Amino acid sequence: MTESFHRSGEYENPYEGQQQAPVNPEWPPPPAYTPASAPKKRNRGTVALLAAVAIVAAAIGGGTAYGIQELTGNDTVASSSTSTNVVPSSQKGTVAGVARAVSPSIVEISADSNAGSATGSGVIITSDGEIVTNNHVVSGASQIKVTTSDGKSYSAKVVGTDSKKDLALIKLEDASGLKAATLGDSSGLQVGDQVVAIGSPEGLSGTVTSGIISALDRDVTVPTDEDQGQQSPQGDGWPFEFGGRQFNGDTGSSTTTYKALQTDASLNPGNSGGALIDMNGNIIGINSAMYSPAGAASSSSDAGSVGLGFAIPINTVKADLAKLRAGATD
């Protein structure tokens, strides 16, 4: 034993006063004795911070659009740079699931002008009634009536138009609590991707069709003259030019050309301004032109979709929104 215990409770060192062996300077000094400490408790503030970071990360991963809209107000467009799952997981990837999730965001537009009445479609982008549609649906209109999927009717005013891109923004009067669509990202689309179209062909509101992306970056030429602004009341499709050929009538001398998505989803007169949607429920295009055989034939009995439709990519729409909201009218 190297230590003895006194009654006082202190230890006696038997080597006290004796010369001790020198300590090699290369040896590390013995560690100081430290009583074992209890496990440290994590600061509650740190836990809260980590939890907040986890929540934010989850929002970025799957619900960016919803989070941004809820935090910044009703006039914020629900937008996603990735593919947000708008469709419930139990119906993901189905036409029925897309239709159920997105139909409340699609409206029928009736526009009256000196040329008569015409019907088109539109997409709700804010809960207080901002709606994107085609310029040719509302151009020259003296009165605009909008009917939502639940049958409610609203008057609407044109906020801004861009005839060069065939886009228009209208605003419902005294509207609130509407379901805004989620605008997706059209840059990642591929030929063969499945899509769904929703609109009001021939006034049949809420019509759902499906197909695929047939081609990308198609050059489509459409008229910009106001007197050719609306679809013919006779039901012929909106005139456009593609590949050097005229479809559905003469586009006239004042035209513009834009890059479009081509789809074989059935589109008919009245689908203009409606939505082209991916299978997660994101809007990836605004339907704008479709080939109608009646436009080139003498008999309207030949009218109908032949699987040749075009849509304005949603990224083009998003890039134009600030201009439309500022009241552009060109």
Short mmCIF file of C-alpha atoms in Angstrom, two decimals:
data_model
loop_
_atom_site.label_atom_id
_atom_site.label_comp_id
_atom_site.label_asym_id
_atom_site.label_seq_id
_atom_site.Cartn_x
_atom_site.Cartn_y
_atom_site.Cartn_z
CA MET A 1 0.00 0.00 0.00
CA THR A 2 1.32 3.40 -0.94
CA GLU A 3 -1.07 5.47 1.14
CA SER A 4 -2.18 5.30 4.78
CA PHE A 5 -5.28 6.88 6.22
CA HIS A 6 -5.15 9.12 9.33
CA ARG A 7 -8.06 9.57 11.66
CA SER A 8 -8.42 13.08 10.39
CA GLY A 9 -9.48 11.65 7.06
CA GLU A 10 -6.36 12.82 5.21
CA TYR A 11 -3.99 10.64 3.29
CA GLU A 12 -0.31 10.45 4.24
CA ASN A 13 2.29 10.27 1.49
CA PRO A 14 5.06 7.90 2.63
CA TYR A 15 7.49 9.39 0.16
CA GLU A 16 7.10 12.97 1.38
CA GLY A 17 10.48 14.65 1.80
CA GLN A 18 12.30 12.07 -0.32
CA GLN A 19 13.88 12.91 -3.64
CA GLN A 20 11.71 11.78 -6.49
CA ALA A 21 12.85 10.55 -9.87
CA PRO A 22 13.04 13.29 -12.48
CA VAL A 23 10.18 13.48 -14.93
CA ASN A 24 11.06 12.98 -18.57
CA PRO A 25 10.03 16.25 -20.31
CA GLU A 26 8.87 14.25 -23.32
CA TRP A 27 6.29 12.48 -21.28
CA PRO A 28 2.94 14.22 -21.08
CA PRO A 29 1.95 15.35 -17.61
CA PRO A 30 -0.61 13.18 -15.88
CA PRO A 31 -4.14 14.42 -16.42
CA ALA A 32 -5.68 16.38 -13.62
CA TYR A 33 -8.35 14.50 -11.81
CA THR A 34 -11.79 15.71 -12.79
CA PRO A 35 -14.90 14.31 -11.19
CA ALA A 36 -17.25 12.66 -13.63
CA SER A 37 -19.88 15.14 -14.67
CA ALA A 38 -23.49 14.47 -15.45
CA PRO A 39 -24.50 14.43 -19.16
CA LYS A 40 -25.00 17.93 -20.48
CA LYS A 41 -28.54 18.95 -21.24
CA ARG A 42 -29.15 20.37 -24.73
CA ASN A 43 -30.28 23.92 -24.60
CA ARG A 44 -33.95 24.19 -25.42
CA GLY A 45 -33.21 27.09 -27.73
CA THR A 46 -30.88 24.86 -29.75
CA VAL A 47 -33.54 22.16 -30.00
CA ALA A 48 -36.09 24.71 -31.18
CA LEU A 49 -33.65 26.07 -33.75
CA LEU A 50 -32.90 22.59 -35.11
CA ALA A 51 -36.61 21.84 -35.28
CA ALA A 52 -37.23 25.08 -37.15
CA VAL A 53 -34.45 24.27 -39.60
CA ALA A 54 -35.95 20.82 -40.17
CA ILE A 55 -39.36 22.31 -40.84
CA VAL A 56 -37.94 24.82 -43.31
CA ALA A 57 -35.99 22.07 -45.06
CA ALA A 58 -39.15 20.00 -45.35
CA ALA A 59 -41.03 22.96 -46.80
CA ILE A 60 -38.35 23.54 -49.39
CA GLY A 61 -38.36 19.87 -50.31
CA GLY A 62 -42.05 19.39 -50.91
CA GLY A 63 -44.28 22.36 -50.14
CA THR A 64 -42.52 25.56 -51.20
CA ALA A 65 -45.45 26.91 -53.12
CA TYR A 66 -47.95 26.54 -50.28
CA GLY A 67 -45.57 28.00 -47.70
CA ILE A 68 -44.77 31.08 -49.74
CA GLN A 69 -48.41 31.77 -50.48
CA GLU A 70 -49.51 31.43 -46.86
CA LEU A 71 -46.72 33.59 -45.45
CA THR A 72 -46.76 36.44 -47.94
CA GLY A 73 -50.43 37.00 -48.58
CA ASN A 74 -53.23 36.20 -51.00
CA ASP A 75 -51.81 38.12 -53.94
CA THR A 76 -48.75 35.86 -54.17
CA VAL A 77 -48.77 33.41 -57.04
CA ALA A 78 -48.35 29.82 -55.94
CA SER A 79 -45.26 28.84 -57.87
CA SER A 80 -42.83 25.98 -57.81
CA SER A 81 -39.39 25.60 -59.31
CA THR A 82 -39.69 21.88 -58.81
CA SER A 83 -42.59 19.50 -59.10
CA THR A 84 -44.91 20.15 -56.17
CA ASN A 85 -47.38 17.35 -55.46
CA VAL A 86 -50.75 19.07 -55.67
CA VAL A 87 -52.54 15.75 -56.21
CA PRO A 88 -53.22 13.64 -53.08
CA SER A 89 -50.82 10.71 -52.79
CA SER A 90 -53.67 8.21 -53.08
CA GLN A 91 -54.47 9.54 -56.58
CA LYS A 92 -51.01 10.62 -57.69
CA GLY A 93 -50.33 10.04 -61.37
CA THR A 94 -53.99 9.63 -62.32
CA VAL A 95 -56.09 11.84 -64.59
CA ALA A 96 -58.91 11.70 -62.06
CA GLY A 97 -56.59 12.92 -59.30
CA VAL A 98 -55.32 15.81 -61.41
CA ALA A 99 -58.85 16.79 -62.44
CA ARG A 100 -60.13 16.78 -58.88
CA ALA A 101 -57.19 18.80 -57.57
CA VAL A 102 -56.97 21.42 -60.32
CA SER A 103 -60.51 21.87 -61.70
CA PRO A 104 -61.48 24.40 -58.95
CA SER A 105 -58.71 26.67 -60.31
CA ILE A 106 -60.00 26.70 -63.91
CA VAL A 107 -62.72 29.11 -65.04
CA GLU A 108 -64.92 29.76 -68.05
CA ILE A 109 -64.65 33.21 -69.61
CA SER A 110 -67.40 34.81 -71.69
CA ALA A 111 -66.31 37.97 -73.49
CA ASP A 112 -68.66 40.32 -75.33
CA SER A 113 -67.40 42.62 -78.06
CA ASN A 114 -68.61 44.35 -81.20
CA ALA A 115 -67.98 41.09 -83.07
CA GLY A 116 -70.30 39.15 -80.75
CA SER A 117 -69.73 36.79 -77.85
CA ALA A 118 -66.98 34.25 -77.48
CA THR A 119 -66.05 31.69 -74.86
CA GLY A 120 -62.62 30.85 -73.51
CA SER A 121 -60.97 29.58 -70.36
CA GLY A 122 -58.65 30.90 -67.68
CA VAL A 123 -56.48 29.86 -64.73
CA ILE A 124 -56.86 31.37 -61.24
CA ILE A 125 -53.43 32.35 -59.90
CA THR A 126 -54.38 34.23 -56.70
CA SER A 127 -57.13 33.65 -54.18
CA ASP A 128 -58.53 37.15 -54.73
CA GLY A 129 -59.21 36.54 -58.41
CA GLU A 130 -56.24 37.19 -60.68
CA ILE A 131 -56.69 35.03 -63.77
CA VAL A 132 -54.31 34.28 -66.63
CA THR A 133 -55.80 33.66 -70.06
CA ASN A 134 -55.02 34.28 -73.73
CA ASN A 135 -55.01 37.78 -75.13
CA HIS A 136 -57.20 36.64 -77.99
CA VAL A 137 -59.89 35.52 -75.53
CA VAL A 138 -60.47 39.01 -74.08
CA SER A 139 -59.00 41.37 -76.69
CA GLY A 140 -61.50 44.07 -77.64
CA ALA A 141 -64.04 42.86 -75.06
CA SER A 142 -66.47 45.42 -73.67
CA GLN A 143 -67.74 43.09 -70.98
CA ILE A 144 -66.21 40.02 -69.36
CA LYS A 145 -68.06 37.42 -67.30
CA VAL A 146 -66.25 34.64 -65.46
CA THR A 147 -67.82 31.47 -64.08
CA THR A 148 -65.93 29.36 -61.54
CA SER A 149 -66.15 25.58 -61.21
CA ASP A 150 -68.76 25.86 -58.44
CA GLY A 151 -71.08 27.88 -60.68
CA LYS A 152 -70.47 31.34 -59.20
CA SER A 153 -70.35 34.24 -61.65
CA TYR A 154 -68.15 37.33 -61.47
CA SER A 155 -67.55 40.40 -63.57
CA ALA A 156 -63.94 40.93 -64.55
CA LYS A 157 -61.70 43.69 -65.85
CA VAL A 158 -58.58 43.44 -67.97
CA VAL A 159 -55.46 44.29 -65.96
CA GLY A 160 -52.87 43.91 -68.72
CA THR A 161 -52.31 42.23 -72.07
CA ASP A 162 -49.33 41.09 -74.10
CA SER A 163 -50.38 40.40 -77.68
CA LYS A 164 -46.84 39.34 -78.64
CA LYS A 165 -47.11 36.38 -76.28
CA ASP A 166 -50.89 36.02 -76.58
CA LEU A 167 -51.29 36.49 -72.82
CA ALA A 168 -53.67 38.52 -70.69
CA LEU A 169 -54.29 39.04 -66.99
CA ILE A 170 -57.81 39.78 -65.78
CA LYS A 171 -59.11 40.42 -62.26
CA LEU A 172 -62.43 39.38 -60.79
CA GLU A 173 -64.48 41.97 -58.93
CA ASP A 174 -65.27 41.30 -55.25
CA ALA A 175 -63.72 37.84 -55.20
CA SER A 176 -61.98 36.10 -52.32
CA GLY A 177 -61.20 32.63 -51.07
CA LEU A 178 -60.64 31.17 -54.52
CA LYS A 179 -58.36 28.21 -55.05
CA ALA A 180 -55.19 29.35 -56.83
CA ALA A 181 -53.42 26.93 -59.15
CA THR A 182 -49.77 26.05 -58.64
CA LEU A 183 -47.56 27.21 -61.50
CA GLY A 184 -44.92 24.59 -62.25
CA ASP A 185 -41.67 24.60 -64.20
CA SER A 186 -41.88 23.95 -67.94
CA SER A 187 -38.11 23.83 -68.48
CA GLY A 188 -37.87 20.20 -67.42
CA LEU A 189 -40.59 18.83 -69.70
CA GLN A 190 -39.78 16.00 -72.06
CA VAL A 191 -41.49 14.65 -75.14
CA GLY A 192 -43.77 11.84 -74.00
CA ASP A 193 -44.59 13.33 -70.59
CA GLN A 194 -48.24 12.78 -69.68
CA VAL A 195 -50.43 15.88 -69.39
CA VAL A 196 -54.02 16.83 -68.66
CA ALA A 197 -55.96 19.73 -70.23
CA ILE A 198 -58.89 21.45 -68.53
CA GLY A 199 -61.06 24.14 -70.12
CA SER A 200 -64.44 25.06 -71.55
CA PRO A 201 -64.58 23.89 -75.18
CA GLU A 202 -67.76 25.11 -76.87
CA GLY A 203 -68.94 26.37 -73.48
CA LEU A 204 -68.76 22.93 -71.85
CA SER A 205 -67.07 24.10 -68.66
CA GLY A 206 -64.76 21.83 -66.73
CA THR A 207 -64.01 19.53 -69.65
CA VAL A 208 -61.02 17.26 -68.94
CA THR A 209 -58.87 15.58 -71.60
CA SER A 210 -55.47 13.93 -71.44
CA GLY A 211 -52.50 13.10 -73.64
CA ILE A 212 -48.77 13.66 -73.85
CA ILE A 213 -46.26 16.35 -74.74
CA SER A 214 -45.82 15.75 -78.48
CA ALA A 215 -43.02 18.26 -79.11
CA LEU A 216 -41.17 21.18 -77.51
CA ASP A 217 -40.26 24.66 -78.75
CA ARG A 218 -42.66 24.77 -81.69
CA ASP A 219 -42.75 28.14 -83.47
CA VAL A 220 -46.42 29.16 -83.54
CA THR A 221 -47.54 32.37 -85.26
CA VAL A 222 -50.79 34.07 -84.21
CA PRO A 223 -52.48 37.38 -85.11
CA THR A 224 -52.14 40.44 -82.89
CA ASP A 225 -54.83 42.62 -84.51
CA GLU A 226 -57.61 43.46 -82.07
CA ASP A 227 -60.32 42.83 -84.65
CA GLN A 228 -59.10 39.24 -84.87
CA GLY A 229 -58.83 39.02 -81.14
CA GLN A 230 -61.56 36.56 -80.29
CA GLN A 231 -62.44 33.15 -81.53
CA SER A 232 -65.06 33.09 -84.21
CA PRO A 233 -68.62 32.85 -82.84
CA GLN A 234 -69.17 30.15 -85.48
CA GLY A 235 -66.84 27.88 -83.54
CA ASP A 236 -63.81 27.79 -85.84
CA GLY A 237 -60.53 27.57 -83.96
CA TRP A 238 -58.25 30.52 -83.29
CA PRO A 239 -56.24 31.15 -86.49
CA PHE A 240 -52.53 30.37 -86.32
CA GLU A 241 -49.61 29.54 -88.57
CA PHE A 242 -47.24 26.65 -88.15
CA GLY A 243 -44.57 25.33 -90.50
CA GLY A 244 -45.47 27.92 -93.15
CA ARG A 245 -49.12 26.84 -93.28
CA GLN A 246 -52.22 28.70 -92.14
CA PHE A 247 -54.70 26.94 -89.87
CA ASN A 248 -58.25 27.93 -88.91
CA GLY A 249 -58.30 30.96 -91.21
CA ASP A 250 -56.01 33.82 -92.15
CA THR A 251 -53.77 35.20 -89.41
CA GLY A 252 -53.65 38.58 -91.17
CA SER A 253 -50.71 40.90 -91.64
CA SER A 254 -49.98 41.71 -87.99
CA THR A 255 -48.65 38.59 -86.29
CA THR A 256 -46.32 37.39 -83.58
CA THR A 257 -44.43 34.13 -83.12
CA TYR A 258 -43.71 32.37 -79.82
CA LYS A 259 -42.25 29.06 -78.69
CA ALA A 260 -44.99 26.60 -77.73
CA LEU A 261 -45.49 23.16 -76.28
CA GLN A 262 -47.25 20.77 -78.64
CA THR A 263 -49.71 18.27 -77.19
CA ASP A 264 -52.07 15.62 -78.46
CA ALA A 265 -54.47 16.21 -75.56
CA SER A 266 -57.80 16.99 -77.15
CA LEU A 267 -58.30 20.76 -77.44
CA ASN A 268 -61.26 22.48 -79.09
CA PRO A 269 -62.50 26.06 -79.52
CA GLY A 270 -63.08 27.39 -76.01
CA ASN A 271 -60.03 25.63 -74.53
CA SER A 272 -57.97 28.76 -75.21
CA GLY A 273 -56.60 30.20 -71.98
CA GLY A 274 -57.16 26.98 -70.07
CA ALA A 275 -54.57 24.84 -68.34
CA LEU A 276 -52.14 22.20 -69.50
CA ILE A 277 -51.16 20.29 -66.36
CA ASP A 278 -48.53 17.73 -65.38
CA MET A 279 -49.46 14.58 -63.47
CA ASN A 280 -48.56 16.17 -60.13
CA GLY A 281 -51.16 18.90 -60.65
CA ASN A 282 -48.80 21.74 -61.64
CA ILE A 283 -49.76 24.12 -64.44
CA ILE A 284 -47.07 23.75 -67.11
CA GLY A 285 -48.77 25.61 -69.98
CA ILE A 286 -51.64 27.86 -71.06
CA ASN A 287 -53.50 26.33 -74.00
CA SER A 288 -53.51 28.78 -76.88
CA ALA A 289 -54.01 27.25 -80.32
CA MET A 290 -55.47 24.10 -81.79
CA TYR A 291 -56.08 22.84 -85.28
CA SER A 292 -59.75 22.60 -86.18
CA PRO A 293 -60.55 21.00 -89.55
CA ALA A 294 -63.64 23.22 -89.83
CA GLY A 295 -61.33 26.19 -90.29
CA ALA A 296 -60.12 24.80 -93.60
CA ALA A 297 -63.21 22.90 -94.67
CA SER A 298 -66.54 24.04 -96.01
CA SER A 299 -68.52 21.84 -93.65
CA SER A 300 -68.53 22.37 -89.90
CA SER A 301 -69.34 18.68 -89.51
CA ASP A 302 -65.60 18.08 -89.83
CA ALA A 303 -64.85 20.22 -86.78
CA GLY A 304 -63.11 18.68 -83.82
CA SER A 305 -59.76 17.98 -82.25
CA VAL A 306 -57.23 16.03 -84.28
CA GLY A 307 -54.55 15.92 -81.61
CA LEU A 308 -52.70 19.03 -82.75
CA GLY A 309 -52.71 21.58 -79.95
CA PHE A 310 -50.28 24.17 -78.62
CA ALA A 311 -49.71 25.76 -75.24
CA ILE A 312 -47.65 28.70 -74.02
CA PRO A 313 -45.01 27.34 -71.58
CA ILE A 314 -45.72 28.38 -68.00
CA ASN A 315 -42.20 29.77 -67.59
CA THR A 316 -43.06 32.29 -70.32
CA VAL A 317 -46.18 33.22 -68.37
CA LYS A 318 -44.32 33.66 -65.08
CA ALA A 319 -41.71 35.85 -66.75
CA ASP A 320 -44.49 38.08 -68.10
CA LEU A 321 -46.58 38.44 -64.94
CA ALA A 322 -44.92 41.60 -63.62
CA LYS A 323 -45.50 43.32 -66.95
CA LEU A 324 -49.13 42.22 -67.06
CA ARG A 325 -49.75 43.37 -63.48
CA ALA A 326 -48.25 46.74 -64.34
CA GLY A 327 -51.06 47.21 -66.87
CA ALA A 328 -49.22 46.55 -70.13
CA THR A 329 -51.53 46.71 -73.15
CA ASP A 330 -49.34 45.74 -76.09
#
